[in-house]
PDB file of C-alpha atoms and ligand atoms in Angstrom:
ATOM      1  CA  UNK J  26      16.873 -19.880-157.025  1.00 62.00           C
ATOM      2  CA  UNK J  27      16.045 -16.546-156.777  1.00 67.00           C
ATOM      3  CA  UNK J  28      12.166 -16.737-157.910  1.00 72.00           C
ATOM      4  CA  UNK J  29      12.197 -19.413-155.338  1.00 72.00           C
ATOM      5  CA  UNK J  30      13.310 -16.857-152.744  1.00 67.00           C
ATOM      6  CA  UNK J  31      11.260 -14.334-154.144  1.00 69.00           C
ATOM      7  CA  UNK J  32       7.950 -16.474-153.789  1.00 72.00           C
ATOM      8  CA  UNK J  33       9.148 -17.623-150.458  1.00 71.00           C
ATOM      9  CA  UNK J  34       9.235 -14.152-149.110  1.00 71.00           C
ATOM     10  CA  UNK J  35       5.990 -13.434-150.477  1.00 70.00           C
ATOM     11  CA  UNK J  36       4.130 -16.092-149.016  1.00 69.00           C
ATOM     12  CA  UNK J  37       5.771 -14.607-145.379  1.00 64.00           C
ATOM     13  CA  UNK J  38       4.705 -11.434-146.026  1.00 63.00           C
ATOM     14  CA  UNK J  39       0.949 -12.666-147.021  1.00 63.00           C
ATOM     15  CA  UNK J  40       0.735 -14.686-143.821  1.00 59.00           C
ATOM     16  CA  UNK J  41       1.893 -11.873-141.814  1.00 56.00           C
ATOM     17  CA  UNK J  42      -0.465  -9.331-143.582  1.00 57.00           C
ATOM     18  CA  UNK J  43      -3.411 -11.624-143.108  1.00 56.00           C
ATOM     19  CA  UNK J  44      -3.444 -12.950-139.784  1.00 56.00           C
ATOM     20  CA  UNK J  45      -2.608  -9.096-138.529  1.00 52.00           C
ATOM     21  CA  UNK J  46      -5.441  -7.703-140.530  1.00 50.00           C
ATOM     22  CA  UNK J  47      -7.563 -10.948-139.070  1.00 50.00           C
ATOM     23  CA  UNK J  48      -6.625 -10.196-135.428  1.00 46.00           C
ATOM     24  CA  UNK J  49      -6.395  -6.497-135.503  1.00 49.00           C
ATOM     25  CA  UNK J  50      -9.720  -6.554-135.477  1.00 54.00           C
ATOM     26  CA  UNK J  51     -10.241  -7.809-131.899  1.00 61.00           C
ATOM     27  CA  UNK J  52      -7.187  -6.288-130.560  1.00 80.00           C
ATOM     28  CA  UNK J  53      -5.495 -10.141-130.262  1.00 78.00           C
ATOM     29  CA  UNK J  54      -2.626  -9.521-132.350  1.00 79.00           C
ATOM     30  CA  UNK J  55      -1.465  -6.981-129.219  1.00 79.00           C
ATOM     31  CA  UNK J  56      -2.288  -9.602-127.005  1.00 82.00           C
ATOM     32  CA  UNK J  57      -0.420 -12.114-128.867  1.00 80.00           C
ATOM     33  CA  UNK J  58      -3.647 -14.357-129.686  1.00 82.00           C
ATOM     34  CA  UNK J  59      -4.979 -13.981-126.488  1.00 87.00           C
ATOM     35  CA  UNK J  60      -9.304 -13.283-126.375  1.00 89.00           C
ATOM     36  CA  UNK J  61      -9.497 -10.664-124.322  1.00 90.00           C
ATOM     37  CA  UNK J  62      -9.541 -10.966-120.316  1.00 91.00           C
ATOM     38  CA  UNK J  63     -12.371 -10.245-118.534  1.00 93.00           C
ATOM     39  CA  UNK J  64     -10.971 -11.032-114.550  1.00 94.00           C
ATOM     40  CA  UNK J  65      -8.466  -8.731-111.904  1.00 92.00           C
ATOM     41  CA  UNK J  66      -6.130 -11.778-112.456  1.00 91.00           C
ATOM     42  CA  UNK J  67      -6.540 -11.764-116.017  1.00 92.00           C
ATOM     43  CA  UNK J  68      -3.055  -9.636-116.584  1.00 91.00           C
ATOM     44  CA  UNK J  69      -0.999 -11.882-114.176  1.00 91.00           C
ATOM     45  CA  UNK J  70      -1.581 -14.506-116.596  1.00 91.00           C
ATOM     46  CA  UNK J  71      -1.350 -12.736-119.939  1.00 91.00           C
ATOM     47  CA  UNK J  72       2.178 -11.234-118.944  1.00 90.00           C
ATOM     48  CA  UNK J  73       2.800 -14.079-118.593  1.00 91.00           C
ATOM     49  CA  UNK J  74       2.181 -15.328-121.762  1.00 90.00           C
ATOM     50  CA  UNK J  75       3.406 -12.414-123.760  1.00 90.00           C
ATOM     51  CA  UNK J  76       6.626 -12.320-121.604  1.00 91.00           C
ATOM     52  CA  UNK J  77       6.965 -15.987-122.520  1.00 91.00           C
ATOM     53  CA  UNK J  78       6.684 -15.383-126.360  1.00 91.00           C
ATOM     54  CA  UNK J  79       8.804 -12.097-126.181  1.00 91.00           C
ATOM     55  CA  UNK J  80      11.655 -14.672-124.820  1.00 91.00           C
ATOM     56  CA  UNK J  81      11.053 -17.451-127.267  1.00 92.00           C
ATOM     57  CA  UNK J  82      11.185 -14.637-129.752  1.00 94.00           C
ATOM     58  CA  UNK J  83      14.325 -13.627-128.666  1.00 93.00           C
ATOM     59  CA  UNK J  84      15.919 -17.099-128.722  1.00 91.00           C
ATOM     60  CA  UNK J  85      14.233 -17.937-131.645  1.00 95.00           C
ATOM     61  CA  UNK J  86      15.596 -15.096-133.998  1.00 97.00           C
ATOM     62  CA  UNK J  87      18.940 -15.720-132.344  1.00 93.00           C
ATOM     63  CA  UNK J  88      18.669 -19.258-133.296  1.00 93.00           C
ATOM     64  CA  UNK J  89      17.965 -18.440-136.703  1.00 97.00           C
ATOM     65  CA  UNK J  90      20.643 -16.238-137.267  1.00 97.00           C
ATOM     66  CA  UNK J  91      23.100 -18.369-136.403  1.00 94.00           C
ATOM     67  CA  UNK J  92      21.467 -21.169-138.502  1.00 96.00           C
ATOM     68  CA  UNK J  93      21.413 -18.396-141.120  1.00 97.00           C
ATOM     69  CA  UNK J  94      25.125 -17.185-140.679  1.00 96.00           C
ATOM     70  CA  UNK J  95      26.503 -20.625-140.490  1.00 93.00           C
ATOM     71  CA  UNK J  96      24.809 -21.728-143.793  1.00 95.00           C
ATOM     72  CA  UNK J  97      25.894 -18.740-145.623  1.00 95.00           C
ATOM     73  CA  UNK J  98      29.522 -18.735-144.450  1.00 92.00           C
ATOM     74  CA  UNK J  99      30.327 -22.437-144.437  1.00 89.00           C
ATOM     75  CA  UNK J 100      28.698 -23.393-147.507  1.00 90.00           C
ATOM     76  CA  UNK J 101      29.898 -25.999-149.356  1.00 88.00           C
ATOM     77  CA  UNK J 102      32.563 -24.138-151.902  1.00 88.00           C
ATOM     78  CA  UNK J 103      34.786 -27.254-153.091  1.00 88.00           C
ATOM     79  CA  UNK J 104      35.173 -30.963-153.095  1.00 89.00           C
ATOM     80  CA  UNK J 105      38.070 -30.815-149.763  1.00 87.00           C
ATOM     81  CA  UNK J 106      36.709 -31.953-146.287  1.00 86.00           C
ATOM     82  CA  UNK J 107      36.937 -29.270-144.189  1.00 82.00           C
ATOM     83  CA  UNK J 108      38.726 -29.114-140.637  1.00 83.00           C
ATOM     84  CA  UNK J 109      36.926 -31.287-137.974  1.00 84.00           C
ATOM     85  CA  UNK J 110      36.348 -29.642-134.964  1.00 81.00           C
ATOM     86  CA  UNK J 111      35.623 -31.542-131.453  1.00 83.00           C
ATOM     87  CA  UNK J 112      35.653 -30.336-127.954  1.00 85.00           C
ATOM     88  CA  UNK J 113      35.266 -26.662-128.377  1.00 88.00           C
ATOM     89  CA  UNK J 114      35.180 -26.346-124.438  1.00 91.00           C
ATOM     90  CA  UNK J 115      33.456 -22.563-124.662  1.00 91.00           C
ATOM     91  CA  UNK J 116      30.773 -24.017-127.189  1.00 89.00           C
ATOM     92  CA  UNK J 117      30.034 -26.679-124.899  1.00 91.00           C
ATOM     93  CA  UNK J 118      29.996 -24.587-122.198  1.00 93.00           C
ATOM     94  CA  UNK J 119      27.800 -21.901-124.145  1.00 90.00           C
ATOM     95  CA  UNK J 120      25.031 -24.735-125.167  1.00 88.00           C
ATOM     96  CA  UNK J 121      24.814 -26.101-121.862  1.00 94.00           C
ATOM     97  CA  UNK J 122      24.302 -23.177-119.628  1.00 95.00           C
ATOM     98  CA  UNK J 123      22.244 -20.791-121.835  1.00 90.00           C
ATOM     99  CA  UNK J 124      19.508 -23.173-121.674  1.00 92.00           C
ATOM    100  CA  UNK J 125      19.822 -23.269-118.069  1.00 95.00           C
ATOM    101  CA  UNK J 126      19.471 -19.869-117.984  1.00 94.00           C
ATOM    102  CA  UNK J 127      16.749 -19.501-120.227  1.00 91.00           C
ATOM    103  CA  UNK J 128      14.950 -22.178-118.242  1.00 94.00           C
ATOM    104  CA  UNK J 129      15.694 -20.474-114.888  1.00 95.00           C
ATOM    105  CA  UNK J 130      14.245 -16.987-115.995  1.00 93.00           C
ATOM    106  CA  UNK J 131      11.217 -19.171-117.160  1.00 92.00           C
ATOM    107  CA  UNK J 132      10.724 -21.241-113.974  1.00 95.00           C
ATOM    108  CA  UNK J 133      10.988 -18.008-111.587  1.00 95.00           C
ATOM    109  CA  UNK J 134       8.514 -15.871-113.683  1.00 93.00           C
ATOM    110  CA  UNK J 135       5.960 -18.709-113.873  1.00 93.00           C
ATOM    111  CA  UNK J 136       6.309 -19.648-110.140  1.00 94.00           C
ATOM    112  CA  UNK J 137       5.999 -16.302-108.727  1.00 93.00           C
ATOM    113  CA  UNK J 138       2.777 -15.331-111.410  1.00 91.00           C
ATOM    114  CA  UNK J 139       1.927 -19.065-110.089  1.00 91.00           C
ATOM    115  CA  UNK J 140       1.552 -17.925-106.808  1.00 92.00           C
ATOM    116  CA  UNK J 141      -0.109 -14.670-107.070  1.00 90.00           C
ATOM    117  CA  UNK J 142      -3.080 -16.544-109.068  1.00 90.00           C
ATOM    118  CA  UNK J 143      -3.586 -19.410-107.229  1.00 91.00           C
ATOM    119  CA  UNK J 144      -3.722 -17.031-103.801  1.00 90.00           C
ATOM    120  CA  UNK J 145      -6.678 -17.421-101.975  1.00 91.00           C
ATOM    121  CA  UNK J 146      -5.826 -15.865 -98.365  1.00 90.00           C
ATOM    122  CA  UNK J 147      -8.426 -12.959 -99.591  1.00 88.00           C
ATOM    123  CA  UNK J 148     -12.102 -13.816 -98.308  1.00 92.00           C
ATOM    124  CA  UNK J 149     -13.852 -14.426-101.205  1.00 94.00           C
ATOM    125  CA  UNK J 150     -17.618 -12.716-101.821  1.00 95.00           C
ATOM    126  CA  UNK J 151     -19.124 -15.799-103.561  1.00 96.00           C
ATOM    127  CA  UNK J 152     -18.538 -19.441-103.081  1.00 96.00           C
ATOM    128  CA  UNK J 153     -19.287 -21.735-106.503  1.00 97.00           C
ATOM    129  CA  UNK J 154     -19.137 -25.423-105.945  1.00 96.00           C
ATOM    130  CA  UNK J 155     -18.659 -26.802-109.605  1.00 96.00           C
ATOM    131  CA  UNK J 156     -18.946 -30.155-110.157  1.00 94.00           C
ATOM    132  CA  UNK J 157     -18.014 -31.725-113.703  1.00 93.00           C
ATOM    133  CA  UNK J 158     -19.865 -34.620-114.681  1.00 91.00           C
ATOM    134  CA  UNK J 159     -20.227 -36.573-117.651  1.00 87.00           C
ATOM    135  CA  UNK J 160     -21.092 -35.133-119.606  1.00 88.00           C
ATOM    136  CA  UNK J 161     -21.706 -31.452-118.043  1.00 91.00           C
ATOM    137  CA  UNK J 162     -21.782 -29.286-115.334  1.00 94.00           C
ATOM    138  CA  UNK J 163     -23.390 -28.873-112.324  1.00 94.00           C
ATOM    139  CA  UNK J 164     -22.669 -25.651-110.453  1.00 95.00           C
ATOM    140  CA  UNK J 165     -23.628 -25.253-106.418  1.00 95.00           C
ATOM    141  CA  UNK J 166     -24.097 -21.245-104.908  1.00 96.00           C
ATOM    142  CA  UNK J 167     -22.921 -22.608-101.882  1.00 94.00           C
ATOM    143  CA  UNK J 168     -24.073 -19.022-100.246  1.00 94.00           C
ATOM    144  CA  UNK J 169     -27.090 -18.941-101.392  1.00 92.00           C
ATOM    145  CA  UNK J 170     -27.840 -22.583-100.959  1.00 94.00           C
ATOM    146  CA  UNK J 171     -29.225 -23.313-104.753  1.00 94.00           C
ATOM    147  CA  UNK J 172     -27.894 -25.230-107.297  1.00 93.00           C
ATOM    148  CA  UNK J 173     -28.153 -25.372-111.365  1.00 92.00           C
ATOM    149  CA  UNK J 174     -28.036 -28.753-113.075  1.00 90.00           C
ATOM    150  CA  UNK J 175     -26.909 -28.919-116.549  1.00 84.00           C
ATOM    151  CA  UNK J 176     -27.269 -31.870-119.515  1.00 76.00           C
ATOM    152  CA  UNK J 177     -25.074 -31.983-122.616  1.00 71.00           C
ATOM    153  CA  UNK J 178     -28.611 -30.936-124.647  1.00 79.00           C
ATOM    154  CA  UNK J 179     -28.946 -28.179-122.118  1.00 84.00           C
ATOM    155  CA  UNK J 180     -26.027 -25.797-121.649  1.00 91.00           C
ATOM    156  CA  UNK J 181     -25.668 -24.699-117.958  1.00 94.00           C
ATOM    157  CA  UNK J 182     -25.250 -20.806-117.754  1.00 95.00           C
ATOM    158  CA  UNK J 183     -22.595 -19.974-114.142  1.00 97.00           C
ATOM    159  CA  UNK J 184     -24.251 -16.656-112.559  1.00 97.00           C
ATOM    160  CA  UNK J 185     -21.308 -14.321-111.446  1.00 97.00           C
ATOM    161  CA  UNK J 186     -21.300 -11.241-109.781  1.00 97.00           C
ATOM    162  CA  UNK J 187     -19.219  -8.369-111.242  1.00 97.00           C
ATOM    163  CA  UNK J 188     -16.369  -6.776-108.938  1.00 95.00           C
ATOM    164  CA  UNK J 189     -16.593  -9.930-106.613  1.00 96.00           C
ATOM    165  CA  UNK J 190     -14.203 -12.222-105.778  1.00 96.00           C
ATOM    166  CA  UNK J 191     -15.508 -15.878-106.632  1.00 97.00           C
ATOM    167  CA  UNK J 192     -14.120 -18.869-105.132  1.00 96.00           C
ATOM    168  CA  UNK J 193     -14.669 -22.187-107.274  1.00 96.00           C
ATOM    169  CA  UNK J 194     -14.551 -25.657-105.616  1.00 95.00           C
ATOM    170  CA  UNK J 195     -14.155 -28.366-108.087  1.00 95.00           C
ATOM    171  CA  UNK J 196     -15.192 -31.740-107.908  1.00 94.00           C
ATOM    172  CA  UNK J 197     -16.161 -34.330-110.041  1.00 93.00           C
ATOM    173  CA  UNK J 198     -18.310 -37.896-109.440  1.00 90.00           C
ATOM    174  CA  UNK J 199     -16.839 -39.633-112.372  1.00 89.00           C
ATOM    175  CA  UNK J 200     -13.289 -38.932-114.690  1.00 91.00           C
ATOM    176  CA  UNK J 201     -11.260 -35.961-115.068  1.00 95.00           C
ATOM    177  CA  UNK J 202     -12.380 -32.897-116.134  1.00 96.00           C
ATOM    178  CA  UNK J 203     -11.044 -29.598-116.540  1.00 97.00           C
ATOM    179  CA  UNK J 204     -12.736 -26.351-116.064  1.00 97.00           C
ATOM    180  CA  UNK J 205     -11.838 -23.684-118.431  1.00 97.00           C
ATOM    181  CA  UNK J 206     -13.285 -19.907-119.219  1.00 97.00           C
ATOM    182  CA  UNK J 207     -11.295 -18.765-121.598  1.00 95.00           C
ATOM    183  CA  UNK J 208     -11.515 -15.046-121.060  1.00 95.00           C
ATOM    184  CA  UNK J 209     -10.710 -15.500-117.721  1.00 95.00           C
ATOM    185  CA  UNK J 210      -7.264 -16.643-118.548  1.00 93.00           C
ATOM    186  CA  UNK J 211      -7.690 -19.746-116.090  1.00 93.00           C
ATOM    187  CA  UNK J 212      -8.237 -23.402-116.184  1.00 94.00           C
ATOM    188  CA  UNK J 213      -8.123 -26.099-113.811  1.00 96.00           C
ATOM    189  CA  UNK J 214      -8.535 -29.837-113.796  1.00 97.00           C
ATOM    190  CA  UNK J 215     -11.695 -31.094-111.822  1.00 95.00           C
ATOM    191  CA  UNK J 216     -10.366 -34.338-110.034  1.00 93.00           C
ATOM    192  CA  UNK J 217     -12.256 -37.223-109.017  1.00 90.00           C
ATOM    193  CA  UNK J 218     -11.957 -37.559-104.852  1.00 88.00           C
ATOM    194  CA  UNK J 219      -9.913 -34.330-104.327  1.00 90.00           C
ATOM    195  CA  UNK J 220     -11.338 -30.419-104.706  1.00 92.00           C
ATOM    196  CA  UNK J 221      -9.217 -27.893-106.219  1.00 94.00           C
ATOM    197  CA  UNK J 222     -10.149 -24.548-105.892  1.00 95.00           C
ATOM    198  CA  UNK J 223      -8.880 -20.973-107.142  1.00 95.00           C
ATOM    199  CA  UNK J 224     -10.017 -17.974-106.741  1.00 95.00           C
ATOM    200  CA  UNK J 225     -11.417 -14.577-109.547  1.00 95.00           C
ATOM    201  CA  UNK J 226     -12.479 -11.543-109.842  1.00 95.00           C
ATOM    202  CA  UNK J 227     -14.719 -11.424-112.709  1.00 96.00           C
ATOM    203  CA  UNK J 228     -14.511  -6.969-113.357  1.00 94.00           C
ATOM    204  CA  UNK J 229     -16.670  -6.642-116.778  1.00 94.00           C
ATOM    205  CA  UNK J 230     -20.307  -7.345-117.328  1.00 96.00           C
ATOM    206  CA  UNK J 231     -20.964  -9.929-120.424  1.00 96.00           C
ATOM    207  CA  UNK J 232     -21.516 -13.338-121.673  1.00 96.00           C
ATOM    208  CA  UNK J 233     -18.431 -15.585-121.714  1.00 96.00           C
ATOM    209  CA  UNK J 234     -18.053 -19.420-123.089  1.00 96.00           C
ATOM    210  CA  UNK J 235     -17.036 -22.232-120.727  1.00 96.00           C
ATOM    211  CA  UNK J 236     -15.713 -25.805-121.451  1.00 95.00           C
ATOM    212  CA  UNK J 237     -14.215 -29.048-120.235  1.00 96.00           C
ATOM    213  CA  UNK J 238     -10.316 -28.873-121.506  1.00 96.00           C
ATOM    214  CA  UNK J 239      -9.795 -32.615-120.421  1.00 96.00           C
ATOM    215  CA  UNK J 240     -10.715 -35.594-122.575  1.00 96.00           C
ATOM    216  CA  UNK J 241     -13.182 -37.061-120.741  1.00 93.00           C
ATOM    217  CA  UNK J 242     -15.083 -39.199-122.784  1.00 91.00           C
ATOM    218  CA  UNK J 243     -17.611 -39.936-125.774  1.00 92.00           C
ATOM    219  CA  UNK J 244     -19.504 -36.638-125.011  1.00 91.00           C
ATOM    220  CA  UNK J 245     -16.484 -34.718-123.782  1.00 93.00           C
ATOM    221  CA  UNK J 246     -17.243 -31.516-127.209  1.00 92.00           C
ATOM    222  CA  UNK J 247     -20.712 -31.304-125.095  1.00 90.00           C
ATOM    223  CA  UNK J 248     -19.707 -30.603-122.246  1.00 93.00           C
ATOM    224  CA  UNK J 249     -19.998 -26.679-122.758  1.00 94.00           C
ATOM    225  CA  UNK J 250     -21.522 -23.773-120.629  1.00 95.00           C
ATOM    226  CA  UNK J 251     -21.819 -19.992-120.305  1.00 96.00           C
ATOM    227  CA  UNK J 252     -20.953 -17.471-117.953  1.00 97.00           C
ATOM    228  CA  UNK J 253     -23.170 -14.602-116.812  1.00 96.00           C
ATOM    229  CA  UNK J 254     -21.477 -11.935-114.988  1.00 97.00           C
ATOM    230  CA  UNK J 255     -23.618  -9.631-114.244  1.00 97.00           C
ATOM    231  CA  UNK J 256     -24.365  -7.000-111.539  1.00 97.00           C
ATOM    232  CA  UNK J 257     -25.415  -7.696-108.427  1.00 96.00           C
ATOM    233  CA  UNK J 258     -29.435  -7.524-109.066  1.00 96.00           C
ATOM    234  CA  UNK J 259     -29.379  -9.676-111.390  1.00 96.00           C
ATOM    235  CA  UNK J 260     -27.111 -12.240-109.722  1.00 96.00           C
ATOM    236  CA  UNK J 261     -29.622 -11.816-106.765  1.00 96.00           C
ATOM    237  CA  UNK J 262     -32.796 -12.199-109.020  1.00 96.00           C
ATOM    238  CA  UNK J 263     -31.292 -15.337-110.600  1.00 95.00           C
ATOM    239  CA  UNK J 264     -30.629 -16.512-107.237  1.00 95.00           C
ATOM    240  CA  UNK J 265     -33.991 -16.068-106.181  1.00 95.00           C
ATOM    241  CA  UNK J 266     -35.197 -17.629-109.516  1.00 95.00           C
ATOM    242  CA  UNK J 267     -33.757 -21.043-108.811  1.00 94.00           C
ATOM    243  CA  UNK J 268     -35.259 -21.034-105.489  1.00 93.00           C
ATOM    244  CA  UNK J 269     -38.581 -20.517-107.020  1.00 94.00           C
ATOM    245  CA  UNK J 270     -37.623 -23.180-109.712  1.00 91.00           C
ATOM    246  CA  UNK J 271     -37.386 -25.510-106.741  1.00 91.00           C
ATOM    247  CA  UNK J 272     -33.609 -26.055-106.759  1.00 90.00           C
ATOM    248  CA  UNK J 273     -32.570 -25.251-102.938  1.00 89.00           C
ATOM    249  CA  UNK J 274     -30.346 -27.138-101.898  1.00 89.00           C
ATOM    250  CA  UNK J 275     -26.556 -28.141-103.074  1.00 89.00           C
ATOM    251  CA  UNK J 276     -26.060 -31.435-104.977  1.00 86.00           C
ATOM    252  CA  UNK J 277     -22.931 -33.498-103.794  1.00 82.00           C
ATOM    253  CA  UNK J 278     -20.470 -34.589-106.328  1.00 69.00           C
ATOM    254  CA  UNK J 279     -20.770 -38.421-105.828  1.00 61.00           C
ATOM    255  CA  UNK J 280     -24.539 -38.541-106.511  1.00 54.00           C
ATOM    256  CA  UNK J 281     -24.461 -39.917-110.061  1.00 50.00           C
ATOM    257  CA  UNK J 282     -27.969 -40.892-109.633  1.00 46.00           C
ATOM    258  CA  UNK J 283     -28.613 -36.871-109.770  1.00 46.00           C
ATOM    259  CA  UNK J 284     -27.597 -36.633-113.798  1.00 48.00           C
ATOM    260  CA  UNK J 285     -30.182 -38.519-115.132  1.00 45.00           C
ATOM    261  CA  UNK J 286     -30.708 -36.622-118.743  1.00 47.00           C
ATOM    262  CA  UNK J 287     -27.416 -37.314-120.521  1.00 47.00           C
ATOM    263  CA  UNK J 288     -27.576 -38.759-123.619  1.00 45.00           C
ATOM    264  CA  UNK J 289     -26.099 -41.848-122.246  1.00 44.00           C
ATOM    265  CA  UNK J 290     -29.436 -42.905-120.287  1.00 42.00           C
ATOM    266  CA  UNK J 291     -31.711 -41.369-123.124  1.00 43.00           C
ATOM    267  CA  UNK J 292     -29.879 -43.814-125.108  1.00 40.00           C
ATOM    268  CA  UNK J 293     -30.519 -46.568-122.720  1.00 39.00           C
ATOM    269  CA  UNK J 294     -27.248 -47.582-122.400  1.00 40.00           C
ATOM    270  CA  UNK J 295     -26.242 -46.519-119.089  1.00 39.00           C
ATOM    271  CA  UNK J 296     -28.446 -49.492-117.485  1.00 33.00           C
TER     272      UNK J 296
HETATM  273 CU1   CU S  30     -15.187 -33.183-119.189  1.00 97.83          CU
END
C-alpha cells in the first residue's frame, strides 16, 4: 500500500516537473497554456481564461478534500451498517445553491468580457472581408479594393497592419467554418447566408498561424493560413502588390465558380 502511494506521488511530481520545465520555456505555464497574445483584446480574453481555471481550481481542490476527508474518516472499520442518513436539509441546500453561485460568478464574468470583445462602436482602420471556403480562405481589403485567393496547396497569408484596429466580415459560400488565430485569443464561426464580424487590434509585428476550427469537410486540416502583421509600409506595399498581381477587385462569397484549384476539381470530382 504504501509503495503504491509512494509511486503514485512520484508519477505527480514527474508530470508536474515536466510539463513546467516544457512550458516555462515559452512563458505558457504563467499563462496557463495559453500561446502568447499578440492583440489589445488579447488580455480580456486570457483573464478570462485564467480567472476561469483559478475558480475551477478552487472548487476542484475543495472537492477533493472533501472526497479525501470523507474516505479517510468513514472508512470501512467493521462488518455493522452504519447510520443512514436522508434529508439533510442544509446539505441539500449547500449542493444546490453553491453551484448556482459558482455558475452565476461564471455567467457575469464571461458576459461582461463578452461584451467588451465583441464591441465594435470604435471605427475601425482596416476592413477584411474573409470568406471561408472549402477548402480555404479567401480574404477581401475591402479599403483598398484587392483581394487574395487561397487553395488548400497554397496557404493564403492575411496582411495586417500593426496598432490598427481591423474589422473582419465573415462569410462563407458553402458549410460552416470557423475562423481562428490563435494568438489573437479569438475565433468565430463563418456562417453560410449571415456575416459575423468582430473587431482587433493586432499591437506586435510577426508571423502568426490561422485555421478553420469547424469541421467542415474532407479537406477541413487544409484549410490553414498565416497572418502578417506588419507595419504600415509593408501593409501598403503588399497592397499595392496585389494590384499589380491583377487582383482589384473584391470577390463575393457566393461565387463558388471563383475557387477553382481545390483539390476537389484537380481531382475531377467536383463535375
Ligand atoms: Cu473550414
Amino acid at each position: 500500500m504504501r509503495r503504491r502511494v509512494m509511486a503514485a506521488s512520484a508519477a505527480v511530481g514527474a508530470v508536474l516537473a515536466l510539463s513546467g520545465c516544457a512550458a516555462d520555456a515559452s512563458g505558457q505555464w504563467q499563462r496557463w497554456g495559453l500561446p502568447e497574445g499578440v492583440t489589445e483584446q488579447a488580455p480580456l480574453i486570457g483573464d478570462l481564461w485564467v480567472g476561469s481555471w483559478v475558480a475551477a481550481l478552487v472548487v476542484g481542490v475543495l472537492v477533493w478534500g472533501l472526497i479525501l476527508w470523507a474516505a479517510i474518516a468513514y472508512r470501512k472499520r467493521n462488518d455493522e451498517l452504519p447510520r443512514q442518513t436522508r434529508f439533510n436539509m442544509p446539505i441539500e441546500f449547500l449542493y444546490t445553491v453553491t453551484p448556482l453561485i459558482v455558475i452565476g460568478v461564471l455567467f457575469f464574468f464571461t458576459v461582461r468580457h463578452q461584451d467588451d470583445i465583441l464591441d465594435e462602436s470604435a471605427p475601425a482602420d482596416v476592413t477584411v472581408g474573409v470568406i471561408g471556403q472549402q477548402w480555404s480562405w479567401t480574404f477581401n481589403y475591402v479599403d483598398e479594393d484587392v483581394y487574395d485567393i487561397g487553395t488548400t496547396t497554397e496557404i493564403p497569408t492575411l496582411y495586417l497592419p500593426v496598432d490598427q484596429t481591423v474589422r473582419f466580415e465573415l462569410d462563407s459560400p458553402d458549410v460552416i467554418h470557423s475562423f481562428w488565430v490563435p494568438q489573437f485569443y479569438m475565433k468565430q464561426d463563418v456562417v453560410p447566408g449571415r456575416t459575423n464580424s468582430f473587431q482587433v487590434t493586432p499591437n506586435k509585428e510577426g508571423t502568426y498561424a490561422g485555421k478553420c476550427a469547424e469541421l467542415c469537410g474532407v479537406y477541413h486540416s487544409r484549410m490553414l493560413f498565416n497572418v502578417e502583421v506588419v507595419s504600415a509600409e509593408e501593409f501598403e506595399a503588399q497592397m499595392e502588390a496585389l494590384r499589380q498581381a491583377g487582383q482589384s477587385g473584391q470577390i463575393d462569397a457566393p461565387l463558388r465558380g471563383a475557387y477553382s484549384e481545390t483539390p476537389l476539381n484537380e481531382a475531377g470530382s467536383d463535375q
